[in-house]
Amino acid sequence: MGNSFGKIFTITTFGESHGPAIGLVIDGCLPNIEVDFDLIKKDLQRRKPGQSNISTPRNESEEFEILSGVFEGKTLGTPISIIVRNKDVKSSDYNTLKDIFRPSHADYTYQTKYGIRDHRGGGRQSARETVARVIAGSFAKMILKKLGVKIQAYVSQVHSIKVSKPYFLLDLDATENNIVRCPEPETAALMEQAILQAKADGDSLGGVISCVISGAPLGLGEPVFDKIHADLGKAMLSINAVKGFDIGLGFDSVLLKGSEQNDSFTLENNSVRTKTNNSGGVQGGISNGEDIYFRVAFKPVASIKSEQESVTNSLKEVKFSIEGRHDSCVVPRAIPIVEAMAALVLVDHYLRNAAVKVQPFA
Amino acid sequence: MGNSFGKIFTITTFGESHGPAIGLVIDGCLPNIEVDFDLIKKDLQRRKPGQSNISTPRNESEEFEILSGVFEGKTLGTPISIIVRNKDVKSSDYNTLKDIFRPSHADYTYQTKYGIRDHRGGGRQSARETVARVIAGSFAKMILKKLGVKIQAYVSQVHSIKVSKPYFLLDLDATENNIVRCPEPETAALMEQAILQAKADGDSLGGVISCVISGAPLGLGEPVFDKIHADLGKAMLSINAVKGFDIGLGFDSVLLKGSEQNDSFTLENNSVRTKTNNSGGVQGGISNGEDIYFRVAFKPVASIKSEQESVTNSLKEVKFSIEGRHDSCVVPRAIPIVEAMAALVLVDHYLRNAAVKVQPFA
Amino acid sequence: MGNSFGKIFTITTFGESHGPAIGLVIDGCLPNIEVDFDLIKKDLQRRKPGQSNISTPRNESEEFEILSGVFEGKTLGTPISIIVRNKDVKSSDYNTLKDIFRPSHADYTYQTKYGIRDHRGGGRQSARETVARVIAGSFAKMILKKLGVKIQAYVSQVHSIKVSKPYFLLDLDATENNIVRCPEPETAALMEQAILQAKADGDSLGGVISCVISGAPLGLGEPVFDKIHADLGKAMLSINAVKGFDIGLGFDSVLLKGSEQNDSFTLENNSVRTKTNNSGGVQGGISNGEDIYFRVAFKPVASIKSEQESVTNSLKEVKFSIEGRHDSCVVPRAIPIVEAMAALVLVDHYLRNAAVKVQPFA
Amino acid sequence: MGNSFGKIFTITTFGESHGPAIGLVIDGCLPNIEVDFDLIKKDLQRRKPGQSNISTPRNESEEFEILSGVFEGKTLGTPISIIVRNKDVKSSDYNTLKDIFRPSHADYTYQTKYGIRDHRGGGRQSARETVARVIAGSFAKMILKKLGVKIQAYVSQVHSIKVSKPYFLLDLDATENNIVRCPEPETAALMEQAILQAKADGDSLGGVISCVISGAPLGLGEPVFDKIHADLGKAMLSINAVKGFDIGLGFDSVLLKGSEQNDSFTLENNSVRTKTNNSGGVQGGISNGEDIYFRVAFKPVASIKSEQESVTNSLKEVKFSIEGRHDSCVVPRAIPIVEAMAALVLVDHYLRNAAVKVQPFA
């Protein structure tokens, strides 16, 4: 249970890190969408390990194969299934860790829940699963593109280093210009330096990803439980290592008074707009046509080279180090994952809203 | 759509603020649970407007009627339906606002999504809907009580005033001793003062609620999308006025290095425990037996007495004030709502886990 | 679990036969639909006990109260909740049966599944629950009416007495002209006679309801599991006492060869039609624009006056008779229930299809 | 949408007949189940084309590859994904039919619903999809085996030739002794003869499959909509070419009076049993511990060699013949499909019931 996401545009992911393949099924994709293979490749490339000196040197395969749902380059409206074979698999790396519950990993919780686990590379708990999410997200983006919706995520914080400005003062198109994926070049440089230092120390850093959705249609979100930001929150919190989510001013809105926080309505070319956008484009759980923006907090990577204490399967206390090839900071590579999950939520709610705006009733 | 929550212990809520009634259906409640009527009343009392000088003087009815699913004081395993009639309804209060899109309310988004809305008291967008959540939560708590699970929420921040200690250094049993529901008496006093000042100013304040779940069983949470904290996050973000959620150290974990954040495993009386609990009781989306704790950020109440600018249904710009009886800070009354939503997530996942631990296979 | 039906137009029913009320919530109803109160009353009247000398003389209340989701006569797009109070409740009638598992009733299975049951009038297993379905169906019909879809059910068989012609040779508008609801007057007379004889004998009869949906849009049904006729079948089989379902020629199609069964396509005014309609308007699980017709088999009513043998809660063998006021043949009153369930399936699939035909993609 | 089945033990199937692969994902399978590879192979072999002179000579590949969810021969509790590559693909066979809507196939309905279709071999509408169902069913059977549940389907009718006895007088273990899979040898011989004659005539025959589930636990089924037989009915009606379903005496129960149909309870070794089993092991939608038995009606195969009339994509009327390699009667090969779908329903409800019988509450 729990491996599917979305109510109409529904994805199901599968696969263990060191098993034969990672994959996904998309059920509910619109028919007749031209598949943008370059977009999929580009998004996978942005998630790929080994893309820079601040990411793990693991050379994971990202070659995907479409098994169904696409015919002569277009979606059929039937389930789209795609797999990515696991290739550069050094399972032996993990043999020494086979019996150890790695701290702040899910070895212990998987073992106690299921009574069995694939210990190799984390098995199902591995972030390799996000390959499937990124591919699904690319399909969602193909639909959003036609709707004029743009999703741009960027690294806004690494450890204690933060961007200096709100999103609307940044040049988000500059995000991909550096390996940290921070649109402020000088801040990016400091972040890179901090990550390299952590790497040298055998340690790891966390960070915050900010994400901006512009051009989102009015009316997305289903009160009362499936508010658009509740589903965005769940989507983000389901990503490995994420520990927090807020939308609009989020936790900072607590520091404002109602008179400061409220977004007054005004008319702009005869259409209703808000003067400010402290709400982050959502009111009552429904998108209001303004930019949707939110933050996602990632804890530091749990796999570190420094010696740690833990317990084994057979309940013995041990000291050990993790020798595998790991990121010292995962947030630059998590950018396409955040975008993908956002895209999935948007498309799903777009299709759900179609059942409210259905012809000939709307 | 979107008015149901939970996969096995599923609640559906209904009702507009000034319609005949607010209500709910619980489908999937265990049979043979003795109904604790006092608990329901107590939880409703904690949510009730007019309970103190810092809450709205509206005198809402909270008398509930059980329509089904309970027989001779016990649950039947069939759907439990409960309604609360809306009584102290001053719809005329809202007539002047009938055509105005109140800033940072959902008038505009409901109107554009549905092409119709019940403007009286916010209709479906009103926080009156949370009456239904609180009742559902009380039923969930009846089950959790038998499992030894305790849920304690408290106000940890109002505007810029914060409690000074982490939860495990606070006396959470003292939470109900003051009207702010903050377990630090001196901080509570400052918060109360701030709220009264905002009230005097015709303004409003936001706040943060912290929640601690102790005694939660190991193994709750379904990777990869239905991680326990992803479902907790969605639950909290679906509450009116909530703009942020984090678990464990949350956004603050970004400031730690991996070596500082990781929770080492150790043995305690031959059972596996973590030395620290920075993860907030969850690893890989599955509960690890430690305390689950999280924070929920509430923006300031949108209904304020100060003059505001907005737009009408017929696209005219207007200035107006909200004269209704509103809270200046909603967080003290939101405590039982946060607890209720947490209880719903816990029980639902407890029942979902039953399908993993089913006899004779486990 | 199991008390909800539909994926987008979702109903949840609740209520025990002799509890305070029977009710329902519709989530996902289109906004701005004018509520046709007369239709609801008419459909309830057709289901009502005591409507003729062949139905039970029980005088059940059918007064419904709308608690939410309707404002100034129109649907809001929010959950519609409706209750019907249980009034003419002679619970004492059931005291003698309190501990007896009535044969071919669900007393025994409820007791073993839940360890508790409301024995009064069958509790949740009572067909009184179908009041809620009929009301929900009326709402679905309000939507279908605008789409030009017509649903007409009729009694085609009682015990061994059958109508003599296929549906398209019958005058379905004559169905309501007699108390059996059989459109062939002479056959209706024979059926009525058989039912009265069974009543005199303290026995009961089963029957078959045939249902015709005309004007259904092309394209309803989601392969591969949610085929339109699979969902219709589930809908019908969920009605009390139903033991069989078939569509088109159904079980009789087994007696045809492929060359006889196949529905050739032809052009009619430049649109694609089938020459015959042996498939019953569905091909590959998707409606093809022809009439959808199907049959529903009802076993004889289990409550009979004749002496029966059974076992008690405390595992004693007993002989007993059921003295309550029961129908001798339930099919005439089940007509609006079959129509209601068909309407629910149609509307739900109409809204699901909206996510395939969504603008600007279709 | 519509490509998933089951609420807890959920399968999602994917794949077009002549695309790269057919496959499935099982989410919600219990962990630590030893995979019975021989059972999967055996079930696939029973479904396989070309297994006898009465089935199509197509030589489809049935080699399956497990991509996830199984580790060292045991299930992990994570999603199990399995694919079967499509090999003996003579797409060119279908080129002449590319633009023709084959009568009683889903070419026309897919085209109108999606605006696109994979015409090769029927694409997604092909019964090749049932390969995935059979594999999923084998996993369900592994669980049922441990519970002592046995599912036995057999051919009870081909065209007008029927078995002469009810199931409990037949030797169901003899079913696999002949290529028709009818447990009465003499009837099987007549059926085989009829099928060969139809084949010689370029025509096709339908049939009925009966299925018996013995050893099913008490208490499976969730009233009111998810009655066990409602879900079995949906499962069967979702299989290609199925037009009818009934349970217990089904349509024949209409011919009995209540006094004849009712299943009296009695005590047998101190446990509650029914004297007869006309209800087919289900009362009020919940299994009562007796044998569950039902019938499934298959229309004759739509692909026939005889000339037919139809219409093309471009709205021209045509005459044509289908030259592909098709079964003249599909029911012998549909036996494992019926069993598989029954097994899926049983396991799903077994796991759902676990949330009613959960410890420490039951």
PDB file of C-alpha atoms in Angstrom, chain A residues 46-149:
ATOM      1  CA  ARG A  46      19.094  17.110 -13.591  1.00  0.00           C
ATOM      2  CA  ARG A  47      18.361  14.394 -11.003  1.00  0.00           C
ATOM      3  CA  LYS A  48      21.255  12.174 -12.068  1.00  0.00           C
ATOM      4  CA  PRO A  49      24.060  11.367  -9.652  1.00  0.00           C
ATOM      5  CA  GLY A  50      27.524  12.257 -10.843  1.00  0.00           C
ATOM      6  CA  GLN A  51      26.435  15.396 -12.631  1.00  0.00           C
ATOM      7  CA  SER A  52      28.931  17.597 -10.785  1.00  0.00           C
ATOM      8  CA  ASN A  53      31.652  17.590  -8.182  1.00  0.00           C
ATOM      9  CA  ILE A  54      29.134  18.207  -5.407  1.00  0.00           C
ATOM     10  CA  SER A  55      27.029  15.149  -6.185  1.00  0.00           C
ATOM     11  CA  THR A  56      27.710  11.466  -5.621  1.00  0.00           C
ATOM     12  CA  PRO A  57      29.975   9.904  -8.253  1.00  0.00           C
ATOM     13  CA  ARG A  58      27.600   6.918  -8.593  1.00  0.00           C
ATOM     14  CA  ASN A  59      26.919   6.406 -12.269  1.00  0.00           C
ATOM     15  CA  GLU A  60      23.299   5.322 -12.200  1.00  0.00           C
ATOM     16  CA  SER A  61      21.617   4.334 -15.409  1.00  0.00           C
ATOM     17  CA  GLU A  62      18.861   6.661 -16.408  1.00  0.00           C
ATOM     18  CA  GLU A  63      17.926   4.965 -19.660  1.00  0.00           C
ATOM     19  CA  PHE A  64      14.199   4.615 -19.671  1.00  0.00           C
ATOM     20  CA  GLU A  65      12.040   2.269 -21.717  1.00  0.00           C
ATOM     21  CA  ILE A  66       8.367   2.965 -22.391  1.00  0.00           C
ATOM     22  CA  LEU A  67       6.477  -0.327 -22.194  1.00  0.00           C
ATOM     23  CA  SER A  68       2.925   0.816 -22.852  1.00  0.00           C
ATOM     24  CA  GLY A  69       0.497   3.650 -23.334  1.00  0.00           C
ATOM     25  CA  VAL A  70       2.389   5.425 -26.115  1.00  0.00           C
ATOM     26  CA  PHE A  71       1.767   4.744 -29.795  1.00  0.00           C
ATOM     27  CA  GLU A  72       3.543   6.478 -32.643  1.00  0.00           C
ATOM     28  CA  GLY A  73       4.844   9.109 -30.251  1.00  0.00           C
ATOM     29  CA  LYS A  74       1.516   9.983 -28.666  1.00  0.00           C
ATOM     30  CA  THR A  75      -0.232   8.956 -25.481  1.00  0.00           C
ATOM     31  CA  LEU A  76      -3.116   6.522 -25.943  1.00  0.00           C
ATOM     32  CA  GLY A  77      -5.095   7.319 -22.811  1.00  0.00           C
ATOM     33  CA  THR A  78      -4.162   3.832 -21.571  1.00  0.00           C
ATOM     34  CA  PRO A  79      -1.677   3.216 -18.739  1.00  0.00           C
ATOM     35  CA  ILE A  80       1.816   4.450 -19.494  1.00  0.00           C
ATOM     36  CA  SER A  81       4.435   2.167 -18.009  1.00  0.00           C
ATOM     37  CA  ILE A  82       8.106   3.013 -18.019  1.00  0.00           C
ATOM     38  CA  ILE A  83      11.093   1.241 -16.528  1.00  0.00           C
ATOM     39  CA  VAL A  84      14.696   2.165 -15.832  1.00  0.00           C
ATOM     40  CA  ARG A  85      17.051  -0.762 -15.327  1.00  0.00           C
ATOM     41  CA  ASN A  86      19.421  -0.638 -12.372  1.00  0.00           C
ATOM     42  CA  LYS A  87      22.920  -1.027 -13.735  1.00  0.00           C
ATOM     43  CA  ASP A  88      25.863   0.378 -11.804  1.00  0.00           C
ATOM     44  CA  VAL A  89      24.944  -1.738  -8.854  1.00  0.00           C
ATOM     45  CA  LYS A  90      27.707  -2.267  -6.328  1.00  0.00           C
ATOM     46  CA  SER A  91      25.697  -4.391  -3.945  1.00  0.00           C
ATOM     47  CA  SER A  92      28.880  -5.577  -2.309  1.00  0.00           C
ATOM     48  CA  ASP A  93      29.361  -2.035  -1.003  1.00  0.00           C
ATOM     49  CA  TYR A  94      26.425  -2.750   1.207  1.00  0.00           C
ATOM     50  CA  ASN A  95      27.394  -6.153   2.526  1.00  0.00           C
ATOM     51  CA  THR A  96      29.112  -4.768   5.551  1.00  0.00           C
ATOM     52  CA  LEU A  97      25.996  -2.805   6.349  1.00  0.00           C
ATOM     53  CA  LYS A  98      23.663  -5.735   5.748  1.00  0.00           C
ATOM     54  CA  ASP A  99      22.830  -6.238   9.395  1.00  0.00           C
ATOM     55  CA  ILE A 100      23.247  -2.708  10.695  1.00  0.00           C
ATOM     56  CA  PHE A 101      20.340  -0.314  11.178  1.00  0.00           C
ATOM     57  CA  ARG A 102      21.848   2.872   9.749  1.00  0.00           C
ATOM     58  CA  PRO A 103      20.884   5.878  11.900  1.00  0.00           C
ATOM     59  CA  SER A 104      18.134   8.081  10.468  1.00  0.00           C
ATOM     60  CA  HIS A 105      17.654   5.634   7.619  1.00  0.00           C
ATOM     61  CA  ALA A 106      14.604   3.387   7.345  1.00  0.00           C
ATOM     62  CA  ASP A 107      16.428   0.051   7.816  1.00  0.00           C
ATOM     63  CA  TYR A 108      14.990  -0.433  11.273  1.00  0.00           C
ATOM     64  CA  THR A 109      11.457   0.688  10.503  1.00  0.00           C
ATOM     65  CA  TYR A 110      11.226  -1.414   7.319  1.00  0.00           C
ATOM     66  CA  GLN A 111      12.562  -4.427   9.176  1.00  0.00           C
ATOM     67  CA  THR A 112      10.073  -4.101  12.007  1.00  0.00           C
ATOM     68  CA  LYS A 113       7.134  -3.314   9.747  1.00  0.00           C
ATOM     69  CA  TYR A 114       7.671  -6.007   7.130  1.00  0.00           C
ATOM     70  CA  GLY A 115       9.892  -8.542   8.909  1.00  0.00           C
ATOM     71  CA  ILE A 116      12.076  -8.548   5.806  1.00  0.00           C
ATOM     72  CA  ARG A 117      13.963  -5.980   3.747  1.00  0.00           C
ATOM     73  CA  ASP A 118      16.226  -5.653   0.752  1.00  0.00           C
ATOM     74  CA  HIS A 119      19.275  -4.192   2.475  1.00  0.00           C
ATOM     75  CA  ARG A 120      21.142  -3.465  -0.747  1.00  0.00           C
ATOM     76  CA  GLY A 121      21.417   0.279  -1.204  1.00  0.00           C
ATOM     77  CA  GLY A 122      18.381   0.872   0.928  1.00  0.00           C
ATOM     78  CA  GLY A 123      16.074  -1.202  -1.273  1.00  0.00           C
ATOM     79  CA  ARG A 124      12.713   0.459  -1.569  1.00  0.00           C
ATOM     80  CA  GLN A 125      13.615   3.274   0.831  1.00  0.00           C
ATOM     81  CA  SER A 126      16.362   4.469  -1.497  1.00  0.00           C
ATOM     82  CA  ALA A 127      15.954   7.830  -3.198  1.00  0.00           C
ATOM     83  CA  ARG A 128      16.524   5.946  -6.431  1.00  0.00           C
ATOM     84  CA  GLU A 129      12.724   5.579  -6.368  1.00  0.00           C
ATOM     85  CA  THR A 130      12.498   9.255  -7.286  1.00  0.00           C
ATOM     86  CA  VAL A 131      13.646   8.420 -10.815  1.00  0.00           C
ATOM     87  CA  ALA A 132      10.089   7.210 -11.324  1.00  0.00           C
ATOM     88  CA  ARG A 133       8.637  10.399  -9.910  1.00  0.00           C
ATOM     89  CA  VAL A 134      10.752  12.574 -12.179  1.00  0.00           C
ATOM     90  CA  ILE A 135       9.592  10.679 -15.273  1.00  0.00           C
ATOM     91  CA  ALA A 136       5.958  10.924 -14.192  1.00  0.00           C
ATOM     92  CA  GLY A 137       6.467  14.610 -13.537  1.00  0.00           C
ATOM     93  CA  SER A 138       7.779  15.125 -17.057  1.00  0.00           C
ATOM     94  CA  PHE A 139       4.535  13.740 -18.443  1.00  0.00           C
ATOM     95  CA  ALA A 140       2.574  16.059 -16.182  1.00  0.00           C
ATOM     96  CA  LYS A 141       4.673  18.968 -17.395  1.00  0.00           C
ATOM     97  CA  MET A 142       3.782  18.129 -21.006  1.00  0.00           C
ATOM     98  CA  ILE A 143       0.152  18.773 -20.119  1.00  0.00           C
ATOM     99  CA  LEU A 144       0.903  21.852 -18.026  1.00  0.00           C
ATOM    100  CA  LYS A 145       2.929  23.360 -20.846  1.00  0.00           C
ATOM    101  CA  LYS A 146      -0.151  23.455 -23.047  1.00  0.00           C
ATOM    102  CA  LEU A 147      -1.991  25.188 -20.220  1.00  0.00           C
ATOM    103  CA  GLY A 148       0.723  27.814 -19.868  1.00  0.00           C
ATOM    104  CA  VAL A 149       1.740  26.658 -16.398  1.00  0.00           C
TER     105      VAL A 149
END
